[in-house]
Structures are given as C-alpha cells and as structure tokens.
Amino acid sequence: MVNQQIMAISVMDRDRAGIVAEVTEGISTLGGNLADLRESVLCGYFTMILIAGFPAGVSVEQVEQSLAKQTGTKVSVALAEGSLTASESPEHTYVLSAVGRDRVGLVAQVSRFCCDRGVNILDLASYVEADQYTMMLQLDLSNIELLEDFNAELSRFGEASGLKLVLQHNDIFRATNEI
Amino acid sequence: MIRSDQILKTVEMIQKENLDVRAVTMGITLLDCRTGDAESTAQKIEDKIKLLAGSFVETCDRVGGKYGVQVVNKRISVTPMAHVGAGFSREGFVRLAQALDNAATEVGIDIIGGYSANVEKGISQGDAGLIAAIPEALSTTSKVCSSVNAASTRHGMNMDAVALLGQTVKDTAEASIDSNGFGAAKFVIFANQPGDNPFMAGAIHGLGEAEAVINVGVSGPGVIARALERRINEAGAENLGLDDLAEEIKQATFRVTRCGELVGRQVAEALGLPFGVVDLSLAPTPLVGDSVGEILKILGVDAIGAPGSTAIVALLNDAVKKGGSFASQSVGGLSGAFIPVMEDAELAAAVKDGSLVLEKLEAMTCVCSVGLDMVPIPGSTDAETIAAIMADELMIGVINSKTTAARLIPVPGKEAGEFVSFGGLFGESVVLPVRNTGKSARFVRFGGRIPAPIHSLKN
C-alpha cells in the first residue's frame, strides 16, 4: 500500500463479548489493514493494542472518533513510525523468568535493573498464583558485552530481591516448543 | 510467539527435572598421527588433540550458559587405537594411552574414548597389542576408556576374542585393585559397536567418520518420569492406557532431544566442525529423580525386575526413539534407554533388595540399549564365566541386529551382596550374584567363531 500511515491503537474496557469485532470492523471500514495485535483480559478488564496501516488521508482523529462510536468506549490512537513488516526477534533475544513471593514493586525492580544496563524489554507477561508472582520477560541483550558478567549481576540481584531468576536464549524455547 | 506456559514448562524441565545435555563428544581422527615409533606418535596425538579441542570445554560451557542447559560431560572419542598403534609393542600401546590421558587432562575434558579394537572376525597383531596393554593402560590412566567389538550381525562372534577379553576384564579389575577394580568400569565389550556413539565407555571415532565431528548424547529420565507423573495425576491412572503413556514419553523426548541438538549444533558451529548425530539414549545418573528404574515403577511394576519389566522397557525404548527421531535432523549412536546398574539409583536399589538379578537384566537388554552395563560381580568369578556372560549378551545383539555390550566389573575381594562405590556418575551398588559360575568353561574353550546368523526365516 503506497503512502499508508501506520497507527498504534489501544482499547481498554470492562470485558464483554464483541469488542474485538467492533474495533476490527471499524478499522476495515476505514480501509485499515491490521499488522499486529495483542489482546488480553486482565482481572476481567479487556485490553488490546494493535498496529494497522491506513490509506493516506485518514486522520488519527477520524480513526479515534469512528472506533469510539463503534465500541462506545475511549480509544487511543497514535501515529507510529516504521513499516508493516512483522518485527523479528533480535539475535540476542533472551527470556528471563522471574519467580518470587508477590509484593509491591517487583516488576519495577526488575525493569529498573534491565534499564540501568541498557537492556530493552521486548515482551513482558506476568501472573499471580497462590501468592507467587511469575514474570516472563523477553529481553534484547544486544548491549551486553559478556553474558557471564550479566548473569553474575543477575544472580546478585536475584539474591537481594528474593527472586528466582533464570536467563536463557530465546532459541531454546523455540526448539522445545515448535515443530 | 512462544506462550508463557510453554516458557515455564521448559524452565521447569531444566531446573526441576534434571534436564541437561549428558555429553557433547568431539570425535577426532588420529590416523595421521602415526609415525614409526610409539614415542613420537604419542607426541603427535597430544599435539593434534590440543590443537582441535583446545577451546572445546570453554565453548561447551559458553553455549550451555547461553541456553541455561548444562553440558554435564565434555568428551573426546578417537580413531580406534589398534589402527593407530598397529605394530607397536604392548609398552608402546601403554604409551599411547598415556598420551590420550595427558591430552584429555590438558584440554580439560572429563573422559576420552577410543582405546579400542574391532576383532569381530579375527585378531590382528595391532589388536592383540592393544588388548594386552588394556589392564595396565586403564589402571595407570584416569580418563582413558576402552572398548572392543567382538561380534557383529554380519560376521558372527569371535569366541577366541571373547575368551581373551573375559580374562582381560578380570586382569583389568585386578590391576586396579586399590580402586575396587575401577579400571573395568572403563572397559566395555560390544556387538555391533557404532562409530558415532558419544557415550562412554564405548565411544569411538569410527573409520567411516569425518576428520573431526561433534556428537551429542541427551539425557532426561527425570523429565520423562515427571511428565508421566503429571499426566497420571491429571487424568487419573484409571483413565489412561499404556498407549497414552507412550505418547507422553514421545512428547517429553521430543523436547529433550531438541535441547540436545540445539546445544550440539551451536558447539559445532562455534568450533567450525560438522555436527554428527544426536544419540537418543535415555541415560540415567545416580542422582535421585534421574533414573530409568523410576520410570519402570511409574509405569506399573512395584519392583524392578518383576514380570512386566521387560515389556515396559520395550515400550519406553520405542517411545524414546519415536519422539527423538522426529525431533532430530540426524540420529545415531546407541539411541535407546540405558539400564546401567551402578549409575541408576533405583536399579541399584532393586539389586540390593534382590528383585533385579543378572538374568532379568539380560532379558531386559533384549529390548533396549545397551546391554549389561556397569554390573559389579564377585571378584572371584572366573574368566571363563565372565567370557560366557559376555557371549550371551553379545549374541542377543548379533541375532537381533542391534548393539549390545557388556561392562562387567569383577570387584576384587568382594562377594555378592557387598557394597561398592566408584563415586560421581559411575555410582554405586551392591555386587550382583552370578549363578552357575564355573560351568561354562567347556563352551568357552571351544573357541573359534559363532557363525553369522541367517538373514531370512525370521522367527
């Protein structure tokens, strides 16, 4: 599609049937093409973020208003840079799993640890089960020179924060789970 | 995209279920190290191994660290040394063993295999020199492993060799009397020995292999055991058939094999060597929760060795092969479930309480890999009885077109029921009784060859 505009759209609402249908119908009515989409229901609350390309001439406001009307909820739309090609994992993509007793500030601590070392978080999922908090972070370690040093820092951080941390390259999960 | 539950499953497999890569083995050809004398040949062997494997251990550790999967053993296999040292004296062959031991120590690997010969049809001068050197070689080195192939489906069994090797096993154990006959734990007799097996004591770099190659042996009895337990707890034993459990084993093996192949290929790539094979063997360790015997119990026998044990081993062995061969691009080596008595805590316990005996072990090896493995027997067992036990085991391989082997340890000064420990991965057990000792001498003394089996009329 020539001269298309890439927009990032986020939708949040109390969960009910039909939100995805309403949003995506609204997008296709405006000639928008979906590139990537994540949807989750967190504690009964619907959240969705998606990337779509729209023909030149469709404005951010137009998309916002049209989708708000369609869904009856507030929708945020922002222009995004880049193209519609699927984002591939960088070569140094690792998965950090962190497990510990649930308390305030765990994600903040882990993400601050990563940020201070120039490590970008590509993906993050977490859940609580029986007072145990589990986080899975996909990290880009391109800025880390020596994995051994990062691992050593990680193990000190794990001891100090009471988290059990395991860092493994992303490929091991692909190898064990994909055919 | 990988789901978080899949990530956790893999993390759990590695952290809690003892998944590791049991062995990454570098095969190296040494034929070009041969000179006119043992001393300079030994020097060239050391130089070549150091050159090719200098960064091998560090590479395995780095790759293991990257994936969070430990490579437990880094090993080297070499061209069967009978070829390299043919024409040297017994002392010359001992010198070659020292060269292998020195090189192994220098590059920091755990163990080196290939102090080996193939005598399935006849014994050459080189083979005889090597075999004569085995007792001293294995008792004066710490990392060298030896194996001799004495039979094959194509050529039958060389009974002269088997008789000689029965005596060699005994001599090797007695030469290492200070360590309870540990030398014999590094010595194995084969039928249909593969040239690409990464597992010790029988690893060699066969004559049909490339200049150097990386082979991988996976592990994972703990992973299989936990997967089966989970399935049984979730579904209820009354709702599951053995076919369901076989399917569970296949799926767990798939994941185990994928881990091993990924690590092996990365090591090979980093070292600029071709990747050879994944050996699908289910290799236990003496650790609690890393036992093949435990799987037998989960699959329904209350005592290992009870009726049904052979059928269960067959099911397990087949499911491992099916799951593994789908997961891997190239499979080879021994590929099957091992039942090494001393290296498996549950098997050793079954021997201690008398439920598992030598004859039942032999029956179980008909349907799995790799034979009577790490079996401690009384030191008083005569050489001809040892040779006859080996002959029985090897013929199972010859007739069934499979690899079988015997790694028997006649523990000096110990009798049945006494305890022996070699420590580490070699494990511990009580000594197994050998019944009917001294009653096979006439058979062994006939010597000659047992002809190759007919390849039709398969019943």
XYZ file of C-alpha atoms in Angstrom:
638
model
C 0.000 0.000 0.000
C 1.549 3.287 -1.110
C 1.568 6.342 1.221
C -0.072 4.444 4.038
C 0.037 5.686 7.591
C 0.865 3.330 10.447
C -1.179 3.846 13.588
C -0.980 2.275 17.052
C -4.413 1.804 18.578
C -5.178 0.870 22.178
C -8.553 -0.099 23.579
C -9.480 -0.684 27.213
C -12.857 -1.501 28.676
C -14.694 -3.772 31.052
C -14.650 -7.125 29.249
C -17.718 -8.184 27.244
C -18.368 -10.117 24.044
C -17.912 -8.222 20.783
C -15.164 -5.648 21.442
C -12.641 -7.177 19.011
C -15.301 -7.488 16.318
C -16.375 -3.870 16.732
C -12.839 -2.480 16.651
C -11.653 -4.524 13.692
C -14.828 -3.860 11.712
C -14.332 -0.157 12.377
C -10.749 -0.369 11.118
C -11.666 -2.219 7.930
C -14.474 0.249 7.196
C -11.815 2.980 7.079
C -9.672 0.808 4.738
C -7.221 -0.067 7.534
C -5.023 -3.173 7.343
C -4.032 -4.992 10.564
C -0.340 -5.764 11.057
C -0.083 -6.964 14.643
C -2.462 -7.356 17.522
C -2.320 -8.353 21.176
C -5.389 -8.849 23.280
C -5.581 -9.837 26.913
C -8.198 -9.879 29.599
C -6.554 -8.895 32.870
C -8.656 -9.434 36.000
C -11.845 -9.000 33.955
C -10.579 -5.923 32.151
C -10.229 -6.026 28.378
C -7.033 -4.586 26.914
C -5.961 -4.591 23.307
C -3.206 -2.916 21.392
C -2.870 -3.202 17.658
C -0.955 -1.792 14.746
C -2.729 -1.025 11.474
C -1.920 0.735 8.214
C -4.467 3.250 6.865
C -4.713 4.861 3.433
C -3.291 8.409 3.145
C -5.955 10.913 4.051
C -7.351 9.021 7.027
C -6.519 11.083 10.112
C -5.824 9.998 13.700
C -8.903 11.883 14.884
C -11.075 10.175 12.280
C -9.952 6.726 13.474
C -10.369 7.697 17.128
C -13.894 9.015 16.645
C -15.037 6.216 14.399
C -13.817 3.471 16.777
C -15.172 5.268 19.860
C -18.567 5.429 18.227
C -18.414 1.795 17.172
C -17.402 0.485 20.618
C -18.875 3.031 22.962
C -15.572 3.329 24.783
C -12.481 5.528 24.693
C -9.919 4.506 22.099
C -6.399 5.970 21.879
C -4.741 6.285 18.504
C -1.217 7.482 17.726
C 0.780 7.726 14.528
C 3.605 5.202 14.531
C 6.861 5.144 12.640
C 8.134 2.139 10.735
C 6.678 -0.307 8.297
C 4.134 -3.089 8.483
C 6.679 -5.902 8.293
C 6.451 -8.243 11.254
C 9.062 -7.410 13.876
C 11.562 -10.238 14.227
C 13.322 -11.096 17.453
C 16.846 -9.659 17.515
C 19.693 -12.191 17.588
C 20.390 -11.562 21.250
C 16.846 -12.148 22.441
C 16.799 -13.882 25.816
C 13.961 -14.903 28.076
C 14.225 -14.020 31.747
C 11.839 -15.835 34.016
C 11.462 -14.424 37.494
C 9.540 -16.082 40.292
C 9.090 -14.820 43.841
C 6.628 -14.047 46.619
C 4.142 -11.445 45.478
C 4.816 -7.938 46.816
C 4.700 -4.317 45.715
C 7.381 -3.202 43.246
C 8.666 -6.477 41.767
C 8.181 -5.510 38.114
C 9.553 -2.052 38.829
C 12.689 -3.542 40.374
C 13.304 -5.993 37.515
C 12.634 -3.440 34.808
C 14.880 -0.871 36.556
C 17.646 -3.484 36.702
C 17.283 -4.021 32.937
C 17.027 -0.314 32.153
C 20.202 0.515 34.115
C 22.125 -1.928 31.937
C 20.739 -0.774 28.603
C 18.614 -3.895 28.232
C 15.387 -3.404 26.312
C 12.286 -5.334 27.341
C 10.641 -6.684 24.173
C 7.791 -8.512 25.819
C 6.550 -9.000 29.346
C 3.887 -11.244 30.803
C 3.162 -11.952 34.433
C 0.608 -13.599 36.677
C -0.013 -14.315 40.343
C -0.816 -17.762 41.614
C -1.078 -18.757 45.267
C 0.871 -15.713 46.456
C 3.619 -16.427 43.960
C 4.402 -13.848 41.319
C 5.772 -15.085 37.987
C 7.211 -12.793 35.328
C 8.464 -13.667 31.893
C 10.437 -11.026 30.118
C 11.771 -11.182 26.621
C 14.953 -9.112 26.630
C 17.237 -7.758 23.954
C 20.776 -8.222 25.255
C 22.496 -6.647 22.227
C 24.112 -4.079 24.539
C 25.547 -6.702 26.882
C 29.169 -7.465 26.135
C 29.731 -10.504 28.337
C 26.809 -12.768 29.162
C 28.746 -14.211 32.125
C 29.000 -10.757 33.740
C 25.311 -10.046 33.187
C 24.426 -13.445 34.643
C 26.597 -12.750 37.687
C 24.877 -9.395 38.251
C 21.539 -11.090 37.745
C 22.273 -13.699 40.374
C 23.307 -10.995 42.889
C 20.137 -9.085 42.052
C 18.088 -12.269 42.489
C 19.529 -12.853 45.952
C 18.954 -9.261 47.024
C 15.383 -9.115 45.715
C 14.298 -12.616 46.721
C 13.533 -13.583 43.126
C 14.468 -16.817 41.418
C 15.804 -15.649 38.071
C 16.625 -17.821 35.062
C 18.035 -16.369 31.857
C 18.026 -18.430 28.660
C 18.356 -17.632 24.995
C 15.037 -17.446 23.175
C 16.013 -20.253 20.757
C 15.771 -22.929 23.466
C 12.054 -22.205 23.800
C 11.556 -22.287 20.070
C 13.462 -25.560 19.848
C 11.464 -27.243 22.604
C 8.028 -25.955 21.596
C 7.958 -25.546 17.836
C 7.980 -28.311 15.267
C 5.245 -16.288 19.590
C 6.064 -18.561 22.493
C 3.419 -18.622 25.199
C 4.357 -18.050 28.806
C 3.163 -21.517 29.856
C 5.496 -23.024 27.244
C 8.365 -20.968 28.614
C 7.628 -22.103 32.148
C 7.398 -25.727 31.044
C 10.866 -25.550 29.520
C 12.301 -23.699 32.522
C 10.828 -26.317 34.830
C 12.180 -29.145 32.696
C 15.683 -27.784 33.116
C 15.518 -26.502 36.686
C 13.464 -29.137 38.443
C 13.550 -32.233 36.262
C 17.284 -32.652 35.763
C 17.304 -31.920 32.044
C 20.833 -31.480 30.860
C 22.932 -32.450 27.900
C 24.646 -35.559 29.161
C 27.594 -35.466 26.794
C 28.992 -33.434 23.971
C 31.647 -35.604 22.392
C 34.196 -34.455 19.862
C 35.275 -37.233 17.517
C 38.815 -36.855 16.194
C 40.634 -38.984 13.674
C 44.183 -39.843 14.733
C 45.309 -41.973 11.776
C 47.572 -39.170 10.551
C 49.442 -39.133 13.885
C 51.076 -42.448 13.173
C 54.886 -42.360 12.847
C 57.467 -45.135 13.004
C 57.651 -45.250 16.811
C 55.337 -45.013 19.804
C 57.034 -42.009 21.427
C 56.728 -39.602 18.508
C 53.267 -40.953 17.668
C 52.239 -40.193 21.245
C 53.561 -36.658 20.888
C 51.667 -36.080 17.656
C 48.479 -37.402 19.248
C 48.789 -34.952 22.120
C 49.504 -32.071 19.751
C 46.557 -32.832 17.489
C 44.043 -33.213 20.307
C 45.234 -29.979 21.920
C 45.005 -28.180 18.593
C 41.473 -29.323 17.770
C 39.985 -29.406 21.255
C 41.818 -26.524 22.936
C 38.681 -24.406 23.264
C 36.195 -27.286 23.315
C 35.339 -27.224 27.033
C 35.066 -23.457 27.181
C 32.801 -23.499 24.100
C 30.502 -26.133 25.630
C 30.248 -24.100 28.847
C 29.536 -20.891 26.959
C 26.831 -22.456 24.791
C 25.360 -24.230 27.828
C 25.277 -20.889 29.656
C 23.524 -19.205 26.749
C 20.647 -21.671 26.831
C 20.663 -22.348 30.569
C 21.250 -26.058 29.887
C 24.295 -27.628 31.459
C 26.607 -29.772 29.338
C 27.489 -32.285 32.041
C 30.308 -34.094 30.260
C 32.706 -32.914 27.614
C 34.343 -35.879 25.991
C 36.551 -36.861 23.115
C 36.423 -40.024 21.041
C 39.276 -41.007 18.766
C 40.068 -43.459 15.998
C 40.298 -46.976 17.491
C 43.878 -47.009 18.721
C 44.588 -50.538 17.457
C 44.712 -48.921 13.987
C 46.942 -46.081 15.115
C 49.417 -48.239 17.028
C 49.433 -51.421 14.930
C 52.917 -52.928 15.090
C 53.879 -51.260 18.365
C 54.757 -53.344 21.395
C 52.495 -53.708 24.424
C 54.574 -50.994 26.100
C 54.123 -48.805 23.020
C 50.353 -49.147 23.334
C 50.531 -48.217 27.033
C 52.452 -45.095 25.982
C 49.617 -44.184 23.579
C 47.109 -44.476 26.427
C 49.215 -42.057 28.451
C 49.258 -39.642 25.517
C 45.445 -39.739 25.366
C 45.251 -39.222 29.128
C 47.673 -36.287 29.017
C 45.822 -34.624 26.161
C 42.474 -35.140 27.910
C 43.812 -33.523 31.077
C 45.403 -30.694 29.123
C 42.189 -29.707 27.308
C 40.106 -30.212 30.455
C 37.642 -32.846 29.220
C 36.116 -35.451 31.526
C 36.951 -38.610 29.671
C 38.398 -39.870 26.362
C 37.296 -42.981 24.471
C 38.737 -44.933 21.588
C 41.384 -47.107 23.205
C 39.710 -49.699 21.084
C 39.857 -52.506 18.562
C 37.490 -54.429 16.341
C 38.067 -58.189 16.481
C 34.662 -59.430 15.350
C 36.202 -61.833 12.836
C 39.837 -62.125 13.828
C 42.566 -60.603 15.952
C 45.320 -58.741 14.108
C 48.745 -58.078 15.571
C 47.698 -54.486 16.362
C 44.519 -55.677 18.096
C 46.493 -58.168 20.183
C 48.978 -55.463 21.208
C 46.217 -53.146 22.323
C 44.275 -55.810 24.213
C 47.443 -56.903 26.006
C 48.003 -53.303 27.082
C 44.457 -52.690 28.395
C 44.922 -53.771 32.050
C 47.953 -51.542 32.542
C 46.586 -48.709 30.365
C 43.314 -48.468 32.291
C 44.863 -48.820 35.725
C 47.569 -46.197 35.152
C 45.450 -43.540 33.453
C 42.400 -41.757 34.810
C 40.458 -40.544 31.771
C 41.005 -43.223 29.124
C 38.126 -45.540 28.181
C 38.489 -48.727 26.204
C 36.129 -50.795 24.107
C 36.468 -53.851 21.915
C 33.950 -55.001 19.322
C 33.950 -58.796 19.317
C 30.829 -59.619 17.318
C 28.505 -58.374 14.615
C 25.350 -59.428 12.855
C 27.264 -59.561 9.580
C 30.218 -61.618 10.807
C 29.035 -63.507 13.886
C 31.044 -63.706 17.098
C 34.757 -64.263 17.569
C 34.798 -66.641 20.528
C 38.608 -66.709 20.704
C 38.434 -62.955 21.267
C 35.609 -63.232 23.792
C 37.625 -65.774 25.793
C 40.645 -63.461 25.734
C 38.513 -60.465 26.711
C 36.978 -62.346 29.666
C 40.500 -62.704 31.020
C 41.295 -59.069 30.122
C 38.299 -57.804 32.136
C 39.470 -59.796 35.125
C 43.087 -58.652 34.744
C 41.967 -55.026 34.380
C 39.903 -55.185 37.573
C 42.775 -56.790 39.449
C 45.272 -54.247 38.124
C 43.132 -51.540 39.726
C 42.533 -53.413 42.982
C 43.182 -50.230 45.002
C 40.089 -48.615 43.491
C 37.826 -51.688 43.746
C 38.523 -52.693 40.154
C 37.532 -49.324 38.716
C 39.644 -49.991 35.593
C 36.992 -52.478 34.451
C 34.338 -49.744 34.692
C 36.157 -48.033 31.810
C 36.166 -51.128 29.607
C 33.279 -52.465 27.532
C 32.872 -55.339 25.061
C 30.491 -54.799 22.132
C 28.488 -56.466 19.426
C 27.650 -54.140 16.518
C 29.554 -51.201 18.027
C 28.569 -47.899 16.349
C 31.291 -45.496 15.207
C 29.484 -42.345 16.284
C 28.416 -43.084 19.836
C 29.025 -40.153 22.211
C 28.547 -42.228 25.372
C 31.341 -43.832 27.378
C 32.939 -46.196 27.861
C 32.197 -47.227 24.270
C 32.726 -44.008 22.308
C 34.992 -44.298 19.282
C 35.543 -42.142 16.220
C 34.839 -44.804 13.612
C 36.807 -45.258 10.405
C 33.895 -44.023 8.278
C 33.763 -40.696 10.071
C 34.978 -37.222 9.059
C 38.257 -35.658 10.244
C 36.513 -34.293 13.331
C 32.857 -34.122 14.341
C 30.591 -33.147 17.228
C 28.114 -35.726 18.547
C 25.660 -35.233 21.366
C 24.169 -37.571 23.928
C 20.964 -36.381 25.553
C 19.666 -37.336 28.942
C 16.355 -36.846 30.584
C 14.978 -39.824 32.564
C 13.899 -37.231 35.160
C 11.975 -35.255 32.553
C 10.172 -38.392 31.334
C 9.395 -39.528 34.885
C 7.924 -36.150 35.898
C 5.924 -35.869 32.653
C 4.406 -39.304 33.285
C 3.597 -38.455 36.901
C 1.929 -35.200 35.862
C -0.163 -36.985 33.247
C -1.217 -39.716 35.650
C -2.105 -37.178 38.373
C -4.106 -35.016 35.994
C -6.011 -37.731 34.140
C -6.113 -40.447 36.809
C -4.406 -43.810 36.256
C -7.783 -45.485 35.668
C -8.412 -43.269 32.639
C -5.078 -43.906 30.916
C -3.853 -46.740 28.756
C -0.225 -47.612 28.081
C -0.609 -46.076 24.622
C -1.440 -42.736 26.291
C 1.661 -43.007 28.442
C 3.804 -43.951 25.442
C 2.558 -40.790 23.755
C 3.542 -38.728 26.801
C 7.061 -40.231 26.665
C 7.307 -39.363 22.971
C 6.403 -35.747 23.581
C 8.795 -35.320 26.504
C 11.570 -36.970 24.486
C 10.904 -34.575 21.639
C 11.687 -31.617 23.897
C 14.708 -33.276 25.465
C 16.148 -34.111 22.054
C 15.542 -30.639 20.666
C 17.540 -29.157 23.556
C 20.434 -31.518 22.925
C 20.512 -30.922 19.200
C 20.392 -27.137 19.608
C 23.319 -27.154 22.031
C 25.306 -29.634 19.915
C 24.837 -27.724 16.694
C 25.838 -24.463 18.338
C 29.008 -26.031 19.743
C 29.839 -27.496 16.328
C 29.241 -24.163 14.618
C 31.373 -22.272 17.130
C 34.234 -24.728 16.629
C 33.848 -24.807 12.841
C 33.182 -28.565 12.845
C 30.406 -30.611 11.267
C 27.599 -31.783 13.518
C 27.296 -35.566 13.564
C 24.408 -37.113 15.455
C 22.177 -36.882 18.462
C 22.227 -40.097 20.432
C 18.677 -40.532 21.727
C 19.698 -42.607 24.693
C 17.914 -42.138 27.964
C 20.964 -42.085 30.215
C 20.397 -42.066 33.968
C 22.676 -40.728 36.687
C 22.915 -41.815 40.320
C 21.016 -38.635 41.292
C 17.607 -39.092 42.853
C 14.973 -38.280 40.210
C 17.217 -39.074 37.251
C 16.560 -42.772 36.997
C 15.302 -45.118 34.277
C 14.329 -47.576 37.012
C 11.956 -44.982 38.452
C 10.132 -44.819 35.100
C 9.558 -48.584 35.235
C 7.937 -48.182 38.617
C 5.747 -45.308 37.435
C 4.667 -47.483 34.511
C 3.353 -50.086 36.871
C 5.784 -52.615 38.367
C 6.257 -52.330 42.130
C 9.678 -53.929 41.933
C 12.153 -53.500 39.099
C 12.724 -56.954 37.684
C 9.185 -58.139 38.384
C 7.300 -59.719 35.473
C 6.306 -56.929 33.093
C 9.629 -55.121 33.450
C 10.888 -56.238 30.029
C 7.665 -55.173 28.315
C 7.846 -51.764 29.990
C 11.472 -51.245 28.962
C 10.469 -52.114 25.390
C 7.633 -49.559 25.450
C 9.916 -46.911 26.901
C 12.749 -47.596 24.468
C 10.459 -47.462 21.447
C 8.690 -44.269 22.530
C 12.037 -42.558 23.137
C 13.183 -43.463 19.620
C 9.935 -42.258 18.055
C 9.851 -38.904 19.860
C 13.557 -38.359 19.397
C 13.843 -39.204 15.725
C 11.089 -36.740 14.887
C 12.875 -34.044 16.874
C 16.322 -34.522 15.405
C 17.769 -33.969 11.977
C 20.334 -36.756 12.393
C 20.168 -39.578 14.882
C 22.809 -42.185 15.599
C 24.993 -43.753 18.263
C 23.319 -46.149 20.648
C 19.885 -44.485 20.787
C 17.851 -46.335 23.382
C 17.204 -46.491 27.110
C 20.218 -47.474 29.207
C 19.962 -49.672 32.272
C 23.397 -49.240 33.877
C 23.063 -50.762 37.326
C 25.588 -48.689 39.282
C 24.703 -45.423 37.554
C 20.979 -45.640 38.338
C 19.924 -45.329 41.987
C 16.646 -47.242 41.525
C 18.271 -50.111 39.628
C 20.988 -50.323 42.269
C 18.313 -50.403 44.993
C 16.491 -53.188 43.141
C 19.710 -55.198 43.027
C 20.177 -54.641 46.746
C 16.707 -55.900 47.660
C 17.123 -58.887 45.354
C 14.315 -58.053 42.915
C 16.674 -57.442 39.991
C 19.027 -60.260 39.069
C 21.582 -60.741 36.311
C 19.310 -62.982 34.223
C 16.453 -60.447 34.241
C 18.849 -57.656 33.346
C 19.983 -59.729 30.378
C 16.362 -60.250 29.318
C 15.671 -56.506 29.541
C 18.672 -55.746 27.336
C 16.997 -57.695 24.513
C 14.647 -54.752 24.043
C 16.746 -51.728 24.932
C 20.188 -50.198 24.797
C 22.918 -51.064 25.534
C 23.498 -54.268 27.445
C 24.803 -55.474 30.793
C 26.138 -52.095 31.809
C 28.040 -51.195 34.984
C 27.301 -54.541 36.559
C 29.504 -55.327 39.587
C 30.047 -59.074 40.021
C 32.075 -61.022 42.579
C 35.828 -60.669 42.105
C 36.126 -64.444 42.455
C 34.148 -65.030 39.210
C 36.424 -66.964 36.857
C 37.447 -65.530 33.479
C 35.606 -68.200 31.513
C 32.322 -67.483 33.277
C 32.832 -63.771 32.551
C 33.503 -64.600 28.886
C 30.370 -66.738 28.761
C 28.205 -63.948 30.238
C 29.657 -61.641 27.583
C 28.982 -64.221 24.860
C 25.321 -64.474 25.899
C 24.923 -60.704 25.879
C 26.708 -60.156 22.581
C 24.704 -62.853 20.798
C 21.499 -61.000 21.715
C 22.858 -58.140 19.620
C 24.121 -60.365 16.825
C 20.814 -62.182 16.362
C 18.611 -59.106 16.783
C 20.716 -56.772 14.588
C 21.269 -54.327 17.419
C 24.090 -53.047 19.566
C 24.648 -54.867 22.824
C 27.549 -54.648 25.213
C 28.906 -55.928 28.479
C 30.610 -53.738 31.050
C 31.168 -56.154 33.925
C 33.245 -55.252 36.944
C 34.593 -58.251 38.850
C 35.217 -56.320 42.074
C 38.434 -57.687 43.615
C 37.955 -59.216 47.056
C 34.194 -58.613 47.144
C 31.404 -61.142 47.040
C 27.722 -60.915 46.161
C 25.822 -58.545 48.440
C 28.862 -56.462 49.373
C 28.749 -52.761 48.575
C 30.980 -50.984 46.047
C 31.101 -47.286 45.126
C 33.056 -45.517 42.392
C 31.591 -42.092 43.116
C 30.295 -39.414 40.771
C 28.485 -40.506 37.630
C 29.870 -44.051 37.945
C 27.688 -44.557 41.004
C 27.385 -47.427 43.463
C 25.636 -50.707 44.064
C 25.914 -53.981 45.883
C 27.686 -56.752 43.975
C 25.297 -58.948 41.962
C 25.410 -62.690 42.459
C 26.471 -64.764 39.445
C 24.773 -68.130 39.459
C 26.236 -71.250 37.874
C 29.805 -69.995 37.937
C 32.496 -72.313 36.584
C 30.061 -74.266 34.455
C 30.719 -72.732 31.042
C 34.423 -73.492 30.617
C 33.994 -76.231 28.016
C 31.866 -73.915 25.860
C 34.357 -71.042 26.063
C 37.386 -73.299 25.401
C 35.980 -74.476 22.078
C 36.912 -71.043 20.751
C 36.609 -70.382 17.036
C 33.673 -68.384 15.772
C 29.937 -68.492 16.173
C 28.805 -68.091 12.553
C 26.839 -65.056 11.415
C 23.096 -65.631 11.674
C 20.868 -66.351 8.719
C 19.167 -63.202 7.433
C 15.859 -64.747 6.498
C 13.474 -67.148 8.252
C 12.957 -64.517 10.979
C 11.317 -66.269 13.901
